[in-house]
Amino acid sequence: MSRNAKINSLLLLLVAVLAVVPLVFGLGDHKEEPFAGADAEAEIAITEIDPDYEPWFSPLYEPPSGEIESALFALQAAIGAGVLAYYFGLRRGRRQGAERERGASTTAAGVDDAAPTGPGA
């Protein structure tokens, strides 16, 4: 096993441990929903400070359940990751194309330079 493979395996194991340990040991704030999002935490904090608070506006679409909301959030993250992957892939492809073009022009110039010249050619 190469050094890079060992490092990658160790990092993957570390990520798995960081993801699983809080769930296994029930870590969190010991609330009803210990891993609630920042929006829910902010709403709780605001209503504790000012119970009569009225939001300035309401959402355009309110999903019927938390599962659908999570699915939409995951879809949004997947679309964002796809856009980033496309962008970086496009940049890499353009860079590789430019390198191939430079390599082809260098090879063509090298062939032309190596051709015999002069009166006997």
The first five atom37 places (N, CA, C, CB, O) and aatype in JSON, in Angstrom:
{
  "aatype": [12, 15, 1, 2, 0, 11, 9, 2, 15, 10, 10, 10, 10, 10, 19, 0, 19, 10, 0, 19, 19, 14, 10, 19, 13, 7, 10, 7, 3, 8, 11, 6, 6, 14, 13, 0, 7, 0, 3, 0, 6, 0, 6, 9, 0, 9, 16, 6, 9, 3, 14, 3, 18, 6, 14, 17, 13, 15, 14, 10, 18, 6, 14, 14, 15, 7, 6, 9, 6, 15, 0, 10, 13, 0, 10, 5, 0, 0, 9, 7, 0, 7, 19, 10, 0, 18, 18, 13, 7, 10, 1, 1, 7, 1, 1, 5, 7, 0, 6, 1, 6, 1, 7, 0, 15, 16, 16, 0, 0, 7, 19, 3, 3, 0, 0, 14, 16, 7, 14, 7, 0],
  "atom_mask": [
    [1, 1, 1, 1, 1],
    [1, 1, 1, 1, 1],
    [1, 1, 1, 1, 1],
    [1, 1, 1, 1, 1],
    [1, 1, 1, 1, 1],
    [1, 1, 1, 1, 1],
    [1, 1, 1, 1, 1],
    [1, 1, 1, 1, 1],
    [1, 1, 1, 1, 1],
    [1, 1, 1, 1, 1],
    [1, 1, 1, 1, 1],
    [1, 1, 1, 1, 1],
    [1, 1, 1, 1, 1],
    [1, 1, 1, 1, 1],
    [1, 1, 1, 1, 1],
    [1, 1, 1, 1, 1],
    [1, 1, 1, 1, 1],
    [1, 1, 1, 1, 1],
    [1, 1, 1, 1, 1],
    [1, 1, 1, 1, 1],
    [1, 1, 1, 1, 1],
    [1, 1, 1, 1, 1],
    [1, 1, 1, 1, 1],
    [1, 1, 1, 1, 1],
    [1, 1, 1, 1, 1],
    [1, 1, 1, 0, 1],
    [1, 1, 1, 1, 1],
    [1, 1, 1, 0, 1],
    [1, 1, 1, 1, 1],
    [1, 1, 1, 1, 1],
    [1, 1, 1, 1, 1],
    [1, 1, 1, 1, 1],
    [1, 1, 1, 1, 1],
    [1, 1, 1, 1, 1],
    [1, 1, 1, 1, 1],
    [1, 1, 1, 1, 1],
    [1, 1, 1, 0, 1],
    [1, 1, 1, 1, 1],
    [1, 1, 1, 1, 1],
    [1, 1, 1, 1, 1],
    [1, 1, 1, 1, 1],
    [1, 1, 1, 1, 1],
    [1, 1, 1, 1, 1],
    [1, 1, 1, 1, 1],
    [1, 1, 1, 1, 1],
    [1, 1, 1, 1, 1],
    [1, 1, 1, 1, 1],
    [1, 1, 1, 1, 1],
    [1, 1, 1, 1, 1],
    [1, 1, 1, 1, 1],
    [1, 1, 1, 1, 1],
    [1, 1, 1, 1, 1],
    [1, 1, 1, 1, 1],
    [1, 1, 1, 1, 1],
    [1, 1, 1, 1, 1],
    [1, 1, 1, 1, 1],
    [1, 1, 1, 1, 1],
    [1, 1, 1, 1, 1],
    [1, 1, 1, 1, 1],
    [1, 1, 1, 1, 1],
    [1, 1, 1, 1, 1],
    [1, 1, 1, 1, 1],
    [1, 1, 1, 1, 1],
    [1, 1, 1, 1, 1],
    [1, 1, 1, 1, 1],
    [1, 1, 1, 0, 1],
    [1, 1, 1, 1, 1],
    [1, 1, 1, 1, 1],
    [1, 1, 1, 1, 1],
    [1, 1, 1, 1, 1],
    [1, 1, 1, 1, 1],
    [1, 1, 1, 1, 1],
    [1, 1, 1, 1, 1],
    [1, 1, 1, 1, 1],
    [1, 1, 1, 1, 1],
    [1, 1, 1, 1, 1],
    [1, 1, 1, 1, 1],
    [1, 1, 1, 1, 1],
    [1, 1, 1, 1, 1],
    [1, 1, 1, 0, 1],
    [1, 1, 1, 1, 1],
    [1, 1, 1, 0, 1],
    [1, 1, 1, 1, 1],
    [1, 1, 1, 1, 1],
    [1, 1, 1, 1, 1],
    [1, 1, 1, 1, 1],
    [1, 1, 1, 1, 1],
    [1, 1, 1, 1, 1],
    [1, 1, 1, 0, 1],
    [1, 1, 1, 1, 1],
    [1, 1, 1, 1, 1],
    [1, 1, 1, 1, 1],
    [1, 1, 1, 0, 1],
    [1, 1, 1, 1, 1],
    [1, 1, 1, 1, 1],
    [1, 1, 1, 1, 1],
    [1, 1, 1, 0, 1],
    [1, 1, 1, 1, 1],
    [1, 1, 1, 1, 1],
    [1, 1, 1, 1, 1],
    [1, 1, 1, 1, 1],
    [1, 1, 1, 1, 1],
    [1, 1, 1, 0, 1],
    [1, 1, 1, 1, 1],
    [1, 1, 1, 1, 1],
    [1, 1, 1, 1, 1],
    [1, 1, 1, 1, 1],
    [1, 1, 1, 1, 1],
    [1, 1, 1, 1, 1],
    [1, 1, 1, 0, 1],
    [1, 1, 1, 1, 1],
    [1, 1, 1, 1, 1],
    [1, 1, 1, 1, 1],
    [1, 1, 1, 1, 1],
    [1, 1, 1, 1, 1],
    [1, 1, 1, 1, 1],
    [1, 1, 1, 1, 1],
    [1, 1, 1, 0, 1],
    [1, 1, 1, 1, 1],
    [1, 1, 1, 0, 1],
    [1, 1, 1, 1, 1]
  ],
  "atom_positions": [
    [[0.85, -1.17, 0.0], [0.0, 0.0, 0.0], [0.9, 1.24, 0.0], [-0.97, 0.0, 1.23], [1.81, 1.36, 0.82]],
    [[0.64, 2.14, -0.92], [1.48, 3.33, -1.02], [1.18, 4.3, 0.12], [1.26, 4.02, -2.38], [0.19, 4.17, 0.83]],
    [[2.04, 5.26, 0.26], [1.9, 6.24, 1.34], [0.62, 7.06, 1.16], [3.12, 7.18, 1.39], [-0.09, 7.33, 2.13]],
    [[0.33, 7.47, -0.09], [-0.89, 8.24, -0.35], [-2.14, 7.43, -0.05], [-0.91, 8.73, -1.8], [-3.12, 7.97, 0.47]],
    [[-2.12, 6.15, -0.37], [-3.29, 5.3, -0.1], [-3.5, 5.16, 1.4], [-3.11, 3.91, -0.74], [-4.64, 5.15, 1.86]],
    [[-2.43, 5.05, 2.17], [-2.55, 4.96, 3.62], [-3.13, 6.25, 4.2], [-1.18, 4.67, 4.26], [-4.0, 6.22, 5.07]],
    [[-2.64, 7.4, 3.71], [-3.14, 8.69, 4.19], [-4.62, 8.85, 3.84], [-2.3, 9.85, 3.59], [-5.41, 9.29, 4.67]],
    [[-4.99, 8.49, 2.59], [-6.39, 8.61, 2.18], [-7.29, 7.69, 3.01], [-6.54, 8.28, 0.68], [-8.39, 8.08, 3.4]],
    [[-6.83, 6.47, 3.28], [-7.61, 5.54, 4.1], [-7.78, 6.09, 5.52], [-6.93, 4.16, 4.14], [-8.87, 6.0, 6.09]],
    [[-6.72, 6.64, 6.07], [-6.79, 7.21, 7.41], [-7.76, 8.39, 7.46], [-5.41, 7.66, 7.87], [-8.55, 8.51, 8.4]],
    [[-7.7, 9.26, 6.46], [-8.62, 10.41, 6.41], [-10.07, 9.96, 6.26], [-8.24, 11.35, 5.26], [-10.96, 10.53, 6.88]],
    [[-10.3, 8.94, 5.43], [-11.65, 8.42, 5.26], [-12.17, 7.83, 6.55], [-11.67, 7.37, 4.15], [-13.34, 8.03, 6.9]],
    [[-11.33, 7.1, 7.27], [-11.71, 6.54, 8.56], [-12.03, 7.65, 9.56], [-10.6, 5.64, 9.1], [-12.99, 7.56, 10.32]],
    [[-11.22, 8.7, 9.57], [-11.44, 9.83, 10.47], [-12.77, 10.52, 10.18], [-10.29, 10.84, 10.35], [-13.5, 10.86, 11.11]],
    [[-13.1, 10.71, 8.91], [-14.38, 11.32, 8.55], [-15.53, 10.44, 8.99], [-14.45, 11.57, 7.03], [-16.53, 10.94, 9.51]],
    [[-15.4, 9.13, 8.8], [-16.46, 8.21, 9.22], [-16.65, 8.27, 10.73], [-16.13, 6.77, 8.78], [-17.79, 8.27, 11.22]],
    [[-15.56, 8.31, 11.48], [-15.65, 8.38, 12.93], [-16.32, 9.69, 13.36], [-14.25, 8.26, 13.57], [-17.17, 9.69, 14.25]],
    [[-15.94, 10.8, 12.72], [-16.54, 12.09, 13.07], [-18.03, 12.13, 12.75], [-15.83, 13.22, 12.34], [-18.78, 12.84, 13.42]],
    [[-18.46, 11.39, 11.75], [-19.87, 11.37, 11.39], [-20.68, 10.44, 12.29], [-20.03, 10.96, 9.94], [-21.84, 10.72, 12.6]],
    [[-20.09, 9.32, 12.7], [-20.84, 8.29, 13.42], [-20.85, 8.51, 14.94], [-20.26, 6.93, 13.12], [-21.86, 8.25, 15.58]],
    [[-19.74, 8.98, 15.51], [-19.63, 9.11, 16.97], [-20.75, 9.96, 17.58], [-18.29, 9.7, 17.33], [-21.34, 9.53, 18.57]],
    [[-21.07, 11.14, 17.04], [-22.16, 11.92, 17.66], [-23.5, 11.2, 17.63], [-22.29, 13.27, 16.96], [-24.31, 11.36, 18.54]],
    [[-23.75, 10.42, 16.6], [-25.01, 9.71, 16.51], [-25.07, 8.53, 17.48], [-25.24, 9.22, 15.09], [-26.1, 8.29, 18.1]],
    [[-23.96, 7.8, 17.6], [-23.92, 6.62, 18.46], [-24.03, 7.0, 19.92], [-22.64, 5.83, 18.22], [-24.78, 6.38, 20.68]],
    [[-23.31, 8.02, 20.32], [-23.28, 8.4, 21.72], [-24.35, 9.43, 22.09], [-21.93, 8.94, 22.08], [-24.4, 9.88, 23.24]],
    [[-25.2, 9.81, 21.13], [-26.28, 10.74, 21.43], [-25.79, 12.12, 21.81], [0.0, 0.0, 0.0], [-26.42, 12.8, 22.61]],
    [[-24.68, 12.53, 21.24], [-24.15, 13.85, 21.55], [-25.03, 14.92, 20.91], [-22.69, 14.0, 21.07], [-25.75, 14.64, 19.95]],
    [[-24.98, 16.08, 21.42], [-25.81, 17.18, 20.95], [-26.17, 18.04, 22.14], [0.0, 0.0, 0.0], [-25.5, 17.99, 23.17]],
    [[-27.2, 18.8, 22.0], [-27.61, 19.7, 23.07], [-28.64, 19.07, 24.0], [-28.17, 20.98, 22.48], [-29.2, 19.76, 24.86]],
    [[-28.91, 17.78, 23.84], [-29.88, 17.06, 24.65], [-31.25, 17.72, 24.58], [-29.41, 16.98, 26.1], [-31.97, 17.82, 25.57]],
    [[-31.59, 18.16, 23.39], [-32.9, 18.73, 23.16], [-33.75, 17.7, 22.43], [-32.81, 20.06, 22.34], [-33.31, 16.58, 22.16]],
    [[-34.98, 18.1, 22.11], [-35.85, 17.19, 21.37], [-35.26, 16.86, 20.01], [-37.26, 17.8, 21.21], [-35.32, 15.71, 19.56]],
    [[-34.7, 17.85, 19.34], [-34.02, 17.66, 18.07], [-32.6, 18.19, 18.22], [-34.78, 18.39, 16.9], [-32.36, 19.36, 17.95]],
    [[-31.65, 17.34, 18.64], [-30.31, 17.84, 18.94], [-29.51, 18.32, 17.73], [-29.54, 16.78, 19.63], [-28.58, 19.1, 17.87]],
    [[-29.88, 17.85, 16.55], [-29.12, 18.24, 15.36], [-29.96, 19.11, 14.43], [-28.62, 17.01, 14.61], [-29.86, 19.0, 13.21]],
    [[-30.77, 19.96, 15.01], [-31.6, 20.86, 14.21], [-30.71, 21.9, 13.52], [-32.66, 21.56, 15.1], [-29.6, 22.19, 13.96]],
    [[-31.22, 22.44, 12.44], [-30.45, 23.41, 11.67], [-30.38, 24.77, 12.35], [0.0, 0.0, 0.0], [-31.04, 25.01, 13.36]],
    [[-29.58, 25.63, 11.79], [-29.37, 26.96, 12.35], [-30.65, 27.8, 12.3], [-28.25, 27.68, 11.61], [-30.88, 28.62, 13.18]],
    [[-31.47, 27.58, 11.27], [-32.72, 28.33, 11.18], [-33.64, 28.02, 12.36], [-33.42, 28.03, 9.86], [-34.23, 28.92, 12.95]],
    [[-33.75, 26.74, 12.69], [-34.61, 26.35, 13.81], [-34.06, 26.88, 15.12], [-34.75, 24.81, 13.87], [-34.81, 27.34, 15.98]],
    [[-32.74, 26.82, 15.29], [-32.12, 27.34, 16.52], [-32.35, 28.85, 16.64], [-30.61, 27.03, 16.54], [-32.61, 29.35, 17.74]],
    [[-32.24, 29.57, 15.53], [-32.45, 31.02, 15.55], [-33.9, 31.35, 15.9], [-32.09, 31.64, 14.18], [-34.17, 32.28, 16.66]],
    [[-34.82, 30.58, 15.34], [-36.24, 30.81, 15.63], [-36.53, 30.6, 17.12], [-37.12, 29.89, 14.78], [-37.27, 31.37, 17.72]],
    [[-35.95, 29.56, 17.7], [-36.14, 29.3, 19.13], [-35.57, 30.44, 19.96], [-35.49, 27.96, 19.53], [-36.21, 30.9, 20.91]],
    [[-34.37, 30.89, 19.61], [-33.72, 31.98, 20.37], [-34.53, 33.27, 20.26], [-32.28, 32.21, 19.87], [-34.68, 33.98, 21.26]],
    [[-35.05, 33.58, 19.09], [-35.81, 34.82, 18.91], [-37.1, 34.77, 19.71], [-36.12, 35.05, 17.43], [-37.46, 35.76, 20.36]],
    [[-37.8, 33.64, 19.68], [-39.07, 33.56, 20.43], [-38.83, 33.57, 21.93], [-39.84, 32.3, 20.03], [-39.71, 34.0, 22.69]],
    [[-37.67, 33.11, 22.39], [-37.35, 33.21, 23.82], [-37.12, 34.66, 24.23], [-36.12, 32.36, 24.16], [-37.51, 35.08, 25.32]],
    [[-36.48, 35.43, 23.35], [-36.18, 36.83, 23.65], [-37.43, 37.69, 23.54], [-35.09, 37.36, 22.71], [-37.72, 38.5, 24.42]],
    [[-38.18, 37.51, 22.44], [-39.37, 38.32, 22.19], [-40.5, 37.41, 21.71], [-39.07, 39.44, 21.14], [-40.59, 37.11, 20.52]],
    [[-41.37, 36.98, 22.61], [-42.44, 36.06, 22.22], [-43.43, 36.66, 21.23], [-43.19, 35.62, 23.44], [-44.11, 35.91, 20.52]],
    [[-43.54, 37.98, 21.15], [-44.48, 38.63, 20.24], [-43.87, 38.96, 18.89], [-45.01, 39.89, 20.86], [-44.48, 39.67, 18.09]],
    [[-42.68, 38.45, 18.61], [-41.99, 38.76, 17.34], [-42.78, 38.23, 16.15], [-40.56, 38.16, 17.34], [-43.25, 37.1, 16.16]],
    [[-42.91, 39.08, 15.14], [-43.57, 38.7, 13.89], [-42.53, 38.76, 12.78], [-44.8, 39.63, 13.57], [-41.89, 39.8, 12.61]],
    [[-42.34, 37.69, 12.03], [-41.37, 37.71, 10.93], [-41.76, 38.76, 9.88], [-41.27, 36.32, 10.26], [-42.93, 39.08, 9.7]],
    [[-40.76, 39.29, 9.2], [-41.0, 40.31, 8.18], [-41.69, 39.73, 6.96], [-39.69, 40.96, 7.77], [-42.5, 40.41, 6.32]],
    [[-41.37, 38.51, 6.63], [-41.99, 37.87, 5.47], [-42.04, 36.37, 5.71], [-41.21, 38.19, 4.16], [-41.39, 35.85, 6.61]],
    [[-42.82, 35.69, 4.9], [-42.94, 34.24, 5.04], [-42.33, 33.57, 3.81], [-44.43, 33.81, 5.23], [-42.21, 34.21, 2.77]],
    [[-41.95, 32.3, 3.92], [-41.35, 31.61, 2.77], [-42.34, 31.49, 1.61], [-40.85, 30.23, 3.18], [-43.55, 31.44, 1.82]],
    [[-41.8, 31.44, 0.4], [-42.64, 31.27, -0.78], [-43.26, 29.87, -0.82], [-41.83, 31.52, -2.06], [-44.4, 29.69, -1.23]],
    [[-42.47, 28.88, -0.38], [-42.95, 27.5, -0.37], [-42.56, 26.86, 0.96], [-42.36, 26.68, -1.57], [-41.39, 26.88, 1.35]],
    [[-43.52, 26.31, 1.64], [-43.28, 25.62, 2.91], [-43.48, 24.13, 2.67], [-44.23, 26.16, 4.04], [-44.61, 23.7, 2.46]],
    [[-42.4, 23.33, 2.7], [-42.55, 21.88, 2.47], [-43.47, 21.27, 3.53], [-41.16, 21.18, 2.49], [-43.48, 21.71, 4.68]],
    [[-44.23, 20.23, 3.15], [-45.18, 19.64, 4.07], [-44.54, 18.89, 5.24], [-46.07, 18.71, 3.33], [-45.18, 18.7, 6.27]],
    [[-43.28, 18.45, 5.09], [-42.64, 17.74, 6.2], [-41.14, 18.04, 6.21], [-42.88, 16.21, 6.08], [-40.58, 18.55, 5.24]],
    [[-40.51, 17.7, 7.32], [-39.07, 17.91, 7.46], [-38.27, 17.04, 6.51], [0.0, 0.0, 0.0], [-37.19, 17.43, 6.07]],
    [[-38.78, 15.85, 6.19], [-38.08, 14.96, 5.27], [-38.0, 15.56, 3.87], [-38.76, 13.59, 5.23], [-36.97, 15.47, 3.21]],
    [[-39.09, 16.15, 3.44], [-39.11, 16.78, 2.12], [-38.18, 17.99, 2.1], [-40.55, 17.19, 1.72], [-37.48, 18.24, 1.12]],
    [[-38.18, 18.72, 3.19], [-37.28, 19.87, 3.3], [-35.82, 19.41, 3.22], [-37.53, 20.63, 4.63], [-35.01, 20.04, 2.54]],
    [[-35.49, 18.32, 3.9], [-34.13, 17.78, 3.85], [-33.79, 17.29, 2.45], [-33.98, 16.63, 4.86], [-32.67, 17.48, 1.97]],
    [[-34.76, 16.66, 1.79], [-34.52, 16.17, 0.43], [-34.27, 17.32, -0.53], [-35.72, 15.33, -0.06], [-33.39, 17.25, -1.38]],
    [[-35.04, 18.4, -0.39], [-34.83, 19.57, -1.24], [-33.46, 20.2, -0.98], [-35.94, 20.6, -1.02], [-32.8, 20.66, -1.9]],
    [[-33.06, 20.23, 0.29], [-31.75, 20.77, 0.62], [-30.65, 19.9, 0.01], [-31.58, 20.87, 2.16], [-29.67, 20.43, -0.52]],
    [[-30.8, 18.58, 0.09], [-29.82, 17.67, -0.51], [-29.77, 17.84, -2.02], [-30.15, 16.22, -0.15], [-28.7, 17.8, -2.62]],
    [[-30.93, 18.03, -2.64], [-30.98, 18.26, -4.08], [-30.26, 19.55, -4.44], [-32.44, 18.31, -4.57], [-29.52, 19.6, -5.42]],
    [[-30.47, 20.59, -3.65], [-29.78, 21.86, -3.87], [-28.27, 21.67, -3.76], [-30.27, 22.93, -2.87], [-27.52, 22.21, -4.58]],
    [[-27.82, 20.92, -2.77], [-26.39, 20.67, -2.6], [-25.84, 19.86, -3.77], [-26.13, 19.92, -1.27], [-24.73, 20.13, -4.23]],
    [[-26.6, 18.89, -4.25], [-26.15, 18.07, -5.38], [-26.04, 18.9, -6.65], [-27.11, 16.89, -5.6], [-25.09, 18.74, -7.42]],
    [[-26.99, 19.77, -6.87], [-26.94, 20.64, -8.06], [-25.73, 21.57, -7.96], [-28.25, 21.47, -8.2], [-25.03, 21.78, -8.95]],
    [[-25.49, 22.13, -6.79], [-24.32, 22.99, -6.6], [-23.02, 22.24, -6.84], [0.0, 0.0, 0.0], [-22.11, 22.76, -7.48]],
    [[-22.94, 21.01, -6.33], [-21.74, 20.2, -6.55], [-21.57, 19.87, -8.03], [-21.81, 18.89, -5.72], [-20.45, 19.86, -8.54]],
    [[-22.68, 19.62, -8.72], [-22.62, 19.34, -10.15], [-22.13, 20.55, -10.94], [0.0, 0.0, 0.0], [-21.32, 20.4, -11.86]],
    [[-22.6, 21.72, -10.58], [-22.16, 22.95, -11.26], [-20.66, 23.17, -11.04], [-22.97, 24.18, -10.77], [-19.93, 23.49, -11.97]],
    [[-20.21, 22.99, -9.79], [-18.78, 23.15, -9.5], [-17.95, 22.12, -10.24], [-18.53, 23.05, -8.0], [-16.9, 22.45, -10.8]],
    [[-18.39, 20.86, -10.25], [-17.65, 19.81, -10.96], [-17.58, 20.11, -12.45], [-18.3, 18.44, -10.72], [-16.54, 19.92, -13.07]],
    [[-18.69, 20.58, -13.04], [-18.69, 20.95, -14.45], [-17.69, 22.07, -14.72], [-20.09, 21.37, -14.91], [-16.92, 22.01, -15.68]],
    [[-17.7, 23.09, -13.87], [-16.81, 24.23, -14.05], [-15.35, 23.8, -13.99], [-17.1, 25.29, -12.99], [-14.56, 24.14, -14.87]],
    [[-14.99, 23.04, -12.94], [-13.6, 22.61, -12.81], [-13.2, 21.63, -13.91], [-13.37, 21.98, -11.44], [-12.06, 21.66, -14.38]],
    [[-14.13, 20.77, -14.34], [-13.85, 19.87, -15.46], [-13.64, 20.63, -16.75], [0.0, 0.0, 0.0], [-12.76, 20.29, -17.54]],
    [[-14.44, 21.66, -16.97], [-14.3, 22.48, -18.16], [-12.96, 23.2, -18.17], [-15.43, 23.5, -18.25], [-12.28, 23.25, -19.2]],
    [[-12.57, 23.76, -17.02], [-11.27, 24.43, -16.93], [-10.13, 23.46, -17.2], [-11.09, 25.07, -15.55], [-9.19, 23.79, -17.92]],
    [[-10.22, 22.27, -16.62], [-9.16, 21.28, -16.82], [-9.1, 20.85, -18.29], [-9.38, 20.06, -15.91], [-8.01, 20.71, -18.86]],
    [[-10.26, 20.63, -18.89], [-10.29, 20.25, -20.3], [-9.69, 21.32, -21.2], [0.0, 0.0, 0.0], [-8.95, 21.01, -22.12]],
    [[-10.02, 22.57, -20.93], [-9.45, 23.66, -21.73], [-7.94, 23.74, -21.56], [-10.09, 25.01, -21.34], [-7.21, 23.95, -22.52]],
    [[-7.47, 23.56, -20.31], [-6.03, 23.6, -20.05], [-5.33, 22.44, -20.76], [-5.75, 23.54, -18.54], [-4.27, 22.63, -21.35]],
    [[-5.92, 21.24, -20.72], [-5.31, 20.1, -21.39], [-5.34, 20.3, -22.9], [-6.05, 18.8, -21.01], [-4.39, 19.92, -23.59]],
    [[-6.41, 20.88, -23.42], [-6.47, 21.15, -24.86], [-5.41, 22.15, -25.28], [0.0, 0.0, 0.0], [-4.78, 21.99, -26.33]],
    [[-5.2, 23.18, -24.45], [-4.16, 24.17, -24.77], [-2.78, 23.53, -24.72], [-4.24, 25.37, -23.8], [-1.91, 23.84, -25.54]],
    [[-2.56, 22.63, -23.74], [-1.26, 21.95, -23.65], [-1.04, 21.04, -24.86], [-1.17, 21.12, -22.36], [0.07, 20.99, -25.4]],
    [[-2.09, 20.33, -25.29], [-1.97, 19.48, -26.49], [-1.67, 20.32, -27.71], [-3.25, 18.66, -26.71], [-0.86, 19.94, -28.56]],
    [[-2.34, 21.47, -27.8], [-2.13, 22.34, -28.95], [-0.69, 22.86, -28.98], [-3.12, 23.52, -28.92], [-0.05, 22.92, -30.03]],
    [[-0.2, 23.25, -27.8], [1.2, 23.7, -27.71], [2.15, 22.56, -28.07], [1.51, 24.23, -26.31], [3.15, 22.77, -28.76]],
    [[1.83, 21.36, -27.59], [2.68, 20.21, -27.88], [2.66, 19.87, -29.36], [0.0, 0.0, 0.0], [3.7, 19.51, -29.92]],
    [[1.51, 19.98, -30.01], [1.41, 19.69, -31.44], [2.14, 20.74, -32.26], [-0.05, 19.6, -31.87], [2.79, 20.42, -33.25]],
    [[2.02, 22.01, -31.85], [2.71, 23.06, -32.61], [4.21, 22.95, -32.41], [2.21, 24.45, -32.18], [4.97, 23.25, -33.33]],
    [[4.66, 22.54, -31.22], [6.09, 22.36, -30.99], [6.62, 21.21, -31.81], [6.37, 22.13, -29.49], [7.71, 21.29, -32.38]],
    [[5.85, 20.11, -31.87], [6.26, 18.95, -32.66], [6.29, 19.31, -34.14], [5.32, 17.76, -32.41], [7.23, 18.94, -34.84]],
    [[5.29, 20.03, -34.61], [5.25, 20.43, -36.02], [6.4, 21.37, -36.33], [3.9, 21.09, -36.37], [7.0, 21.27, -37.4]],
    [[6.71, 22.28, -35.43], [7.83, 23.19, -35.64], [9.13, 22.41, -35.63], [7.85, 24.3, -34.57], [10.04, 22.72, -36.4]],
    [[9.23, 21.42, -34.76], [10.44, 20.61, -34.69], [10.65, 19.8, -35.95], [0.0, 0.0, 0.0], [11.78, 19.64, -36.39]],
    [[9.57, 19.3, -36.56], [9.67, 18.55, -37.81], [10.09, 19.48, -38.93], [8.34, 17.85, -38.15], [10.94, 19.11, -39.75]],
    [[9.52, 20.66, -38.99], [9.87, 21.62, -40.03], [11.33, 22.06, -39.89], [8.93, 22.84, -39.97], [12.03, 22.23, -40.89]],
    [[11.78, 22.25, -38.65], [13.17, 22.67, -38.42], [14.15, 21.56, -38.76], [13.36, 23.11, -36.96], [15.27, 21.84, -39.17]],
    [[13.73, 20.33, -38.6], [14.63, 19.2, -38.85], [14.72, 18.86, -40.32], [14.18, 17.98, -38.06], [15.61, 18.11, -40.73]],
    [[13.81, 19.39, -41.14], [13.84, 19.09, -42.57], [15.09, 19.7, -43.2], [12.57, 19.61, -43.28], [15.46, 20.83, -42.89]],
    [[15.73, 18.93, -44.08], [16.95, 19.45, -44.72], [16.62, 20.67, -45.59], [17.62, 18.35, -45.58], [15.6, 20.72, -46.26]],
    [[17.51, 21.61, -45.55], [17.35, 22.81, -46.35], [18.62, 23.01, -47.17], [17.06, 24.05, -45.45], [19.66, 22.41, -46.9]],
    [[18.51, 23.83, -48.14], [19.69, 24.12, -48.95], [19.5, 23.69, -50.39], [0.0, 0.0, 0.0], [18.43, 23.22, -50.77]],
    [[20.55, 23.85, -51.21], [20.4, 23.58, -52.64], [20.21, 22.09, -52.94], [21.59, 24.11, -53.39], [19.56, 21.77, -53.93]],
    [[20.75, 21.17, -52.15], [20.66, 19.75, -52.44], [19.4, 19.12, -51.89], [0.0, 0.0, 0.0], [19.15, 17.94, -52.13]],
    [[18.61, 19.87, -51.17], [17.44, 19.27, -50.52], [16.29, 19.1, -51.44], [17.01, 20.09, -49.37], [15.24, 18.6, -51.03]]
  ]
}
